[in-house]
Amino acid sequence: MILVTGATSVIGQKLCDLLVENNKQFRAMCRKEDQLEKLRARGIDAVLGDFEKPESLRLAMKDCTSMFLVSPPNEKQLECETKAIDIAKQENVEYIVRVSASDANLRSLVPWAKNHAHIDHYLRASGIAWTILKPTAFMQNFLTMTKPISKGYLPQVGGKGLVGYIDAQDIGSVAYNVLTKGDHKLATYYLNGPETLEMKDAAKLISKAIEKKVRYLNLPSFAFRVLLRATGASKWLANGLIEQYAQVVAKHHDHDLGEEVLRLTGHQPRSFLEFAKENKGKFLDR
């Protein structure tokens, strides 16, 4: 039995779809009643679980031997995931596949990158068998900028930095294969899309997909911070995003392309243009 945390995320949804299609035994964990009802309506064994409520995790893990571990980046991520690993050990979970980040580093000034590194170290020292997935930036991150994109501009602080953006659905496909095929224990996989792109390249591809000119605006950090805060981002999130794009991306510290998605799934990862076309309506803000 596999426990899928984050079952309603893009990654989790793809993983659940593949598990259903291939008749694998699993349990999906979600946080809200309406999500629970939708999963159960599909015949999926689903439970409510909250990383901040240890007893709900314990119940979700009951009788599970493997766990797919993913959680949203927030200020409690380190505490929540290390606690989940502790509970998994107590509940005799034998194997954890975890989504980390390609820029995870114990000394990183990007808060979630630092948290991911600490969680990775904690998992490796837990005594539970593990596989760690380290994707680069998600294509889905561009969906947080649909309003300015619909008005014809893409604001960022990424300079001319190159990123091998990955569609989160491909991470779900990798997770399925790692959880169900072959022995991937004690392996760390860096995951990326099929191409490296500058922000201006991403803007051009979105323009092509939506048939409307979108121009990249390389903003100064203070202006981007104001924009992020005005659109509801917390101070913690805004500062982290600026550090990630103005330092890691703009200063060319993102990792280069690899072929792990193809090797692990048997198919090429989705291109940015495919992603943009699929989300045309969202980028047009309608």
PDB file of N, CA and C in Angstrom, residues 33-96:
ATOM      1  N   GLU A  33     -12.650  18.451   2.782  1.00  0.00           N
ATOM      2  CA  GLU A  33     -13.758  17.517   2.602  1.00  0.00           C
ATOM      3  C   GLU A  33     -14.172  17.397   1.138  1.00  0.00           C
ATOM      4  N   ASP A  34     -14.229  18.526   0.413  1.00  0.00           N
ATOM      5  CA  ASP A  34     -14.653  18.459  -0.986  1.00  0.00           C
ATOM      6  C   ASP A  34     -13.649  17.681  -1.830  1.00  0.00           C
ATOM      7  N   GLN A  35     -12.350  17.789  -1.494  1.00  0.00           N
ATOM      8  CA  GLN A  35     -11.337  17.006  -2.188  1.00  0.00           C
ATOM      9  C   GLN A  35     -11.517  15.515  -1.890  1.00  0.00           C
ATOM     10  N   LEU A  36     -11.815  15.222  -0.632  1.00  0.00           N
ATOM     11  CA  LEU A  36     -12.039  13.841  -0.204  1.00  0.00           C
ATOM     12  C   LEU A  36     -13.189  13.216  -0.983  1.00  0.00           C
ATOM     13  N   GLU A  37     -14.286  13.958  -1.102  1.00  0.00           N
ATOM     14  CA  GLU A  37     -15.464  13.452  -1.803  1.00  0.00           C
ATOM     15  C   GLU A  37     -15.171  13.176  -3.274  1.00  0.00           C
ATOM     16  N   LYS A  38     -14.407  14.073  -3.913  1.00  0.00           N
ATOM     17  CA  LYS A  38     -14.083  13.897  -5.335  1.00  0.00           C
ATOM     18  C   LYS A  38     -13.203  12.671  -5.548  1.00  0.00           C
ATOM     19  N   LEU A  39     -12.242  12.472  -4.662  1.00  0.00           N
ATOM     20  CA  LEU A  39     -11.364  11.305  -4.782  1.00  0.00           C
ATOM     21  C   LEU A  39     -12.152  10.012  -4.569  1.00  0.00           C
ATOM     22  N   ARG A  40     -12.996  10.004  -3.551  1.00  0.00           N
ATOM     23  CA  ARG A  40     -13.778   8.796  -3.257  1.00  0.00           C
ATOM     24  C   ARG A  40     -14.789   8.510  -4.357  1.00  0.00           C
ATOM     25  N   ALA A  41     -15.272   9.563  -5.010  1.00  0.00           N
ATOM     26  CA  ALA A  41     -16.222   9.372  -6.117  1.00  0.00           C
ATOM     27  C   ALA A  41     -15.570   8.624  -7.277  1.00  0.00           C
ATOM     28  N   ARG A  42     -14.241   8.687  -7.359  1.00  0.00           N
ATOM     29  CA  ARG A  42     -13.496   7.963  -8.394  1.00  0.00           C
ATOM     30  C   ARG A  42     -13.128   6.557  -7.932  1.00  0.00           C
ATOM     31  N   GLY A  43     -13.572   6.193  -6.738  1.00  0.00           N
ATOM     32  CA  GLY A  43     -13.254   4.873  -6.218  1.00  0.00           C
ATOM     33  C   GLY A  43     -11.900   4.786  -5.547  1.00  0.00           C
ATOM     34  N   ILE A  44     -11.306   5.937  -5.243  1.00  0.00           N
ATOM     35  CA  ILE A  44      -9.983   5.978  -4.623  1.00  0.00           C
ATOM     36  C   ILE A  44     -10.123   5.934  -3.103  1.00  0.00           C
ATOM     37  N   ASP A  45      -9.281   5.146  -2.463  1.00  0.00           N
ATOM     38  CA  ASP A  45      -9.203   5.114  -1.004  1.00  0.00           C
ATOM     39  C   ASP A  45      -8.564   6.425  -0.567  1.00  0.00           C
ATOM     40  N   ALA A  46      -9.352   7.337  -0.039  1.00  0.00           N
ATOM     41  CA  ALA A  46      -8.859   8.670   0.321  1.00  0.00           C
ATOM     42  C   ALA A  46      -9.154   8.972   1.781  1.00  0.00           C
ATOM     43  N   VAL A  47      -8.231   9.722   2.396  1.00  0.00           N
ATOM     44  CA  VAL A  47      -8.386  10.104   3.802  1.00  0.00           C
ATOM     45  C   VAL A  47      -7.998  11.567   3.960  1.00  0.00           C
ATOM     46  N   LEU A  48      -8.530  12.179   5.016  1.00  0.00           N
ATOM     47  CA  LEU A  48      -8.114  13.528   5.370  1.00  0.00           C
ATOM     48  C   LEU A  48      -6.819  13.444   6.166  1.00  0.00           C
ATOM     49  N   GLY A  49      -5.892  14.328   5.869  1.00  0.00           N
ATOM     50  CA  GLY A  49      -4.632  14.367   6.592  1.00  0.00           C
ATOM     51  C   GLY A  49      -4.051  15.765   6.556  1.00  0.00           C
ATOM     52  N   ASP A  50      -3.394  16.148   7.623  1.00  0.00           N
ATOM     53  CA  ASP A  50      -2.836  17.489   7.740  1.00  0.00           C
ATOM     54  C   ASP A  50      -1.453  17.363   8.357  1.00  0.00           C
ATOM     55  N   PHE A  51      -0.444  17.911   7.699  1.00  0.00           N
ATOM     56  CA  PHE A  51       0.919  17.810   8.210  1.00  0.00           C
ATOM     57  C   PHE A  51       1.081  18.453   9.589  1.00  0.00           C
ATOM     58  N   GLU A  52       0.173  19.340   9.942  1.00  0.00           N
ATOM     59  CA  GLU A  52       0.251  19.978  11.252  1.00  0.00           C
ATOM     60  C   GLU A  52      -0.557  19.227  12.308  1.00  0.00           C
ATOM     61  N   LYS A  53      -1.158  18.097  11.919  1.00  0.00           N
ATOM     62  CA  LYS A  53      -1.932  17.279  12.861  1.00  0.00           C
ATOM     63  C   LYS A  53      -1.379  15.856  12.832  1.00  0.00           C
ATOM     64  N   PRO A  54      -0.403  15.565  13.696  1.00  0.00           N
ATOM     65  CA  PRO A  54       0.287  14.268  13.674  1.00  0.00           C
ATOM     66  C   PRO A  54      -0.630  13.053  13.708  1.00  0.00           C
ATOM     67  N   GLU A  55      -1.723  13.125  14.469  1.00  0.00           N
ATOM     68  CA  GLU A  55      -2.598  11.950  14.555  1.00  0.00           C
ATOM     69  C   GLU A  55      -3.279  11.648  13.230  1.00  0.00           C
ATOM     70  N   SER A  56      -3.559  12.697  12.448  1.00  0.00           N
ATOM     71  CA  SER A  56      -4.169  12.467  11.133  1.00  0.00           C
ATOM     72  C   SER A  56      -3.168  11.785  10.204  1.00  0.00           C
ATOM     73  N   LEU A  57      -1.895  12.106  10.348  1.00  0.00           N
ATOM     74  CA  LEU A  57      -0.860  11.444   9.550  1.00  0.00           C
ATOM     75  C   LEU A  57      -0.738   9.978   9.952  1.00  0.00           C
ATOM     76  N   ARG A  58      -0.810   9.736  11.240  1.00  0.00           N
ATOM     77  CA  ARG A  58      -0.690   8.371  11.736  1.00  0.00           C
ATOM     78  C   ARG A  58      -1.808   7.491  11.179  1.00  0.00           C
ATOM     79  N   LEU A  59      -3.010   8.032  11.153  1.00  0.00           N
ATOM     80  CA  LEU A  59      -4.147   7.285  10.618  1.00  0.00           C
ATOM     81  C   LEU A  59      -4.000   7.075   9.107  1.00  0.00           C
ATOM     82  N   ALA A  60      -3.502   8.107   8.416  1.00  0.00           N
ATOM     83  CA  ALA A  60      -3.327   7.996   6.965  1.00  0.00           C
ATOM     84  C   ALA A  60      -2.296   6.937   6.606  1.00  0.00           C
ATOM     85  N   MET A  61      -1.269   6.797   7.433  1.00  0.00           N
ATOM     86  CA  MET A  61      -0.183   5.849   7.156  1.00  0.00           C
ATOM     87  C   MET A  61      -0.501   4.410   7.550  1.00  0.00           C
ATOM     88  N   LYS A  62      -1.595   4.187   8.227  1.00  0.00           N
ATOM     89  CA  LYS A  62      -1.920   2.851   8.725  1.00  0.00           C
ATOM     90  C   LYS A  62      -1.903   1.822   7.596  1.00  0.00           C
ATOM     91  N   ASP A  63      -1.132   0.767   7.783  1.00  0.00           N
ATOM     92  CA  ASP A  63      -1.005  -0.354   6.838  1.00  0.00           C
ATOM     93  C   ASP A  63      -0.268   0.004   5.551  1.00  0.00           C
ATOM     94  N   CYS A  64       0.329   1.194   5.485  1.00  0.00           N
ATOM     95  CA  CYS A  64       1.081   1.570   4.285  1.00  0.00           C
ATOM     96  C   CYS A  64       2.550   1.180   4.442  1.00  0.00           C
ATOM     97  N   THR A  65       3.143   0.677   3.381  1.00  0.00           N
ATOM     98  CA  THR A  65       4.552   0.305   3.412  1.00  0.00           C
ATOM     99  C   THR A  65       5.433   1.317   2.680  1.00  0.00           C
ATOM    100  N   SER A  66       4.824   2.135   1.820  1.00  0.00           N
ATOM    101  CA  SER A  66       5.555   3.171   1.080  1.00  0.00           C
ATOM    102  C   SER A  66       4.807   4.489   1.180  1.00  0.00           C
ATOM    103  N   MET A  67       5.548   5.597   1.045  1.00  0.00           N
ATOM    104  CA  MET A  67       4.908   6.912   1.100  1.00  0.00           C
ATOM    105  C   MET A  67       5.546   7.842   0.079  1.00  0.00           C
ATOM    106  N   PHE A  68       4.692   8.567  -0.629  1.00  0.00           N
ATOM    107  CA  PHE A  68       5.136   9.649  -1.495  1.00  0.00           C
ATOM    108  C   PHE A  68       4.967  10.934  -0.694  1.00  0.00           C
ATOM    109  N   LEU A  69       6.062  11.634  -0.464  1.00  0.00           N
ATOM    110  CA  LEU A  69       6.058  12.790   0.437  1.00  0.00           C
ATOM    111  C   LEU A  69       6.291  14.075  -0.334  1.00  0.00           C
ATOM    112  N   VAL A  70       5.272  14.929  -0.352  1.00  0.00           N
ATOM    113  CA  VAL A  70       5.384  16.257  -0.960  1.00  0.00           C
ATOM    114  C   VAL A  70       4.496  17.198  -0.174  1.00  0.00           C
ATOM    115  N   SER A  71       4.984  18.411   0.049  1.00  0.00           N
ATOM    116  CA  SER A  71       4.186  19.409   0.766  1.00  0.00           C
ATOM    117  C   SER A  71       4.496  20.778   0.196  1.00  0.00           C
ATOM    118  N   PRO A  72       3.585  21.742   0.363  1.00  0.00           N
ATOM    119  CA  PRO A  72       3.813  23.079  -0.199  1.00  0.00           C
ATOM    120  C   PRO A  72       4.913  23.809   0.556  1.00  0.00           C
ATOM    121  N   PRO A  73       5.669  24.673  -0.142  1.00  0.00           N
ATOM    122  CA  PRO A  73       6.710  25.439   0.546  1.00  0.00           C
ATOM    123  C   PRO A  73       6.085  26.503   1.446  1.00  0.00           C
ATOM    124  N   ASN A  74       6.325  26.399   2.726  1.00  0.00           N
ATOM    125  CA  ASN A  74       5.879  27.428   3.669  1.00  0.00           C
ATOM    126  C   ASN A  74       6.817  27.413   4.859  1.00  0.00           C
ATOM    127  N   GLU A  75       6.583  28.293   5.796  1.00  0.00           N
ATOM    128  CA  GLU A  75       7.504  28.466   6.918  1.00  0.00           C
ATOM    129  C   GLU A  75       7.531  27.267   7.867  1.00  0.00           C
ATOM    130  N   LYS A  76       6.547  26.371   7.756  1.00  0.00           N
ATOM    131  CA  LYS A  76       6.494  25.207   8.636  1.00  0.00           C
ATOM    132  C   LYS A  76       6.898  23.907   7.941  1.00  0.00           C
ATOM    133  N   GLN A  77       7.368  24.006   6.715  1.00  0.00           N
ATOM    134  CA  GLN A  77       7.658  22.802   5.929  1.00  0.00           C
ATOM    135  C   GLN A  77       8.689  21.907   6.607  1.00  0.00           C
ATOM    136  N   LEU A  78       9.762  22.479   7.114  1.00  0.00           N
ATOM    137  CA  LEU A  78      10.811  21.681   7.761  1.00  0.00           C
ATOM    138  C   LEU A  78      10.254  20.918   8.956  1.00  0.00           C
ATOM    139  N   GLU A  79       9.539  21.610   9.805  1.00  0.00           N
ATOM    140  CA  GLU A  79       8.949  20.977  10.985  1.00  0.00           C
ATOM    141  C   GLU A  79       7.945  19.898  10.598  1.00  0.00           C
ATOM    142  N   CYS A  80       7.090  20.203   9.626  1.00  0.00           N
ATOM    143  CA  CYS A  80       6.029  19.275   9.241  1.00  0.00           C
ATOM    144  C   CYS A  80       6.579  18.006   8.593  1.00  0.00           C
ATOM    145  N   GLU A  81       7.518  18.141   7.672  1.00  0.00           N
ATOM    146  CA  GLU A  81       7.997  16.951   6.973  1.00  0.00           C
ATOM    147  C   GLU A  81       8.897  16.084   7.849  1.00  0.00           C
ATOM    148  N   THR A  82       9.698  16.695   8.703  1.00  0.00           N
ATOM    149  CA  THR A  82      10.515  15.864   9.593  1.00  0.00           C
ATOM    150  C   THR A  82       9.624  15.114  10.573  1.00  0.00           C
ATOM    151  N   LYS A  83       8.548  15.741  11.022  1.00  0.00           N
ATOM    152  CA  LYS A  83       7.603  15.049  11.900  1.00  0.00           C
ATOM    153  C   LYS A  83       6.935  13.903  11.144  1.00  0.00           C
ATOM    154  N   ALA A  84       6.594  14.125   9.886  1.00  0.00           N
ATOM    155  CA  ALA A  84       5.978  13.068   9.074  1.00  0.00           C
ATOM    156  C   ALA A  84       6.933  11.886   8.915  1.00  0.00           C
ATOM    157  N   ILE A  85       8.216  12.169   8.758  1.00  0.00           N
ATOM    158  CA  ILE A  85       9.211  11.097   8.648  1.00  0.00           C
ATOM    159  C   ILE A  85       9.298  10.317   9.962  1.00  0.00           C
ATOM    160  N   ASP A  86       9.257  11.018  11.079  1.00  0.00           N
ATOM    161  CA  ASP A  86       9.267  10.358  12.389  1.00  0.00           C
ATOM    162  C   ASP A  86       8.075   9.408  12.538  1.00  0.00           C
ATOM    163  N   ILE A  87       6.900   9.898  12.161  1.00  0.00           N
ATOM    164  CA  ILE A  87       5.688   9.086  12.282  1.00  0.00           C
ATOM    165  C   ILE A  87       5.750   7.896  11.340  1.00  0.00           C
ATOM    166  N   ALA A  88       6.279   8.111  10.133  1.00  0.00           N
ATOM    167  CA  ALA A  88       6.419   7.019   9.172  1.00  0.00           C
ATOM    168  C   ALA A  88       7.281   5.901   9.755  1.00  0.00           C
ATOM    169  N   LYS A  89       8.336   6.280  10.437  1.00  0.00           N
ATOM    170  CA  LYS A  89       9.209   5.271  11.052  1.00  0.00           C
ATOM    171  C   LYS A  89       8.462   4.504  12.139  1.00  0.00           C
ATOM    172  N   GLN A  90       7.680   5.232  12.946  1.00  0.00           N
ATOM    173  CA  GLN A  90       6.898   4.602  14.011  1.00  0.00           C
ATOM    174  C   GLN A  90       5.838   3.671  13.446  1.00  0.00           C
ATOM    175  N   GLU A  91       5.298   4.012  12.276  1.00  0.00           N
ATOM    176  CA  GLU A  91       4.230   3.219  11.666  1.00  0.00           C
ATOM    177  C   GLU A  91       4.766   2.155  10.700  1.00  0.00           C
ATOM    178  N   ASN A  92       6.067   1.954  10.731  1.00  0.00           N
ATOM    179  CA  ASN A  92       6.708   0.892   9.935  1.00  0.00           C
ATOM    180  C   ASN A  92       6.610   1.094   8.426  1.00  0.00           C
ATOM    181  N   VAL A  93       6.560   2.361   7.998  1.00  0.00           N
ATOM    182  CA  VAL A  93       6.680   2.646   6.563  1.00  0.00           C
ATOM    183  C   VAL A  93       8.113   2.321   6.159  1.00  0.00           C
ATOM    184  N   GLU A  94       8.272   1.559   5.108  1.00  0.00           N
ATOM    185  CA  GLU A  94       9.592   1.042   4.742  1.00  0.00           C
ATOM    186  C   GLU A  94      10.329   1.882   3.703  1.00  0.00           C
ATOM    187  N   TYR A  95       9.568   2.725   2.969  1.00  0.00           N
ATOM    188  CA  TYR A  95      10.173   3.410   1.821  1.00  0.00           C
ATOM    189  C   TYR A  95       9.478   4.745   1.603  1.00  0.00           C
ATOM    190  N   ILE A  96      10.266   5.806   1.455  1.00  0.00           N
ATOM    191  CA  ILE A  96       9.723   7.143   1.204  1.00  0.00           C
ATOM    192  C   ILE A  96      10.342   7.711  -0.067  1.00  0.00           C
TER     193      ILE A  96
END
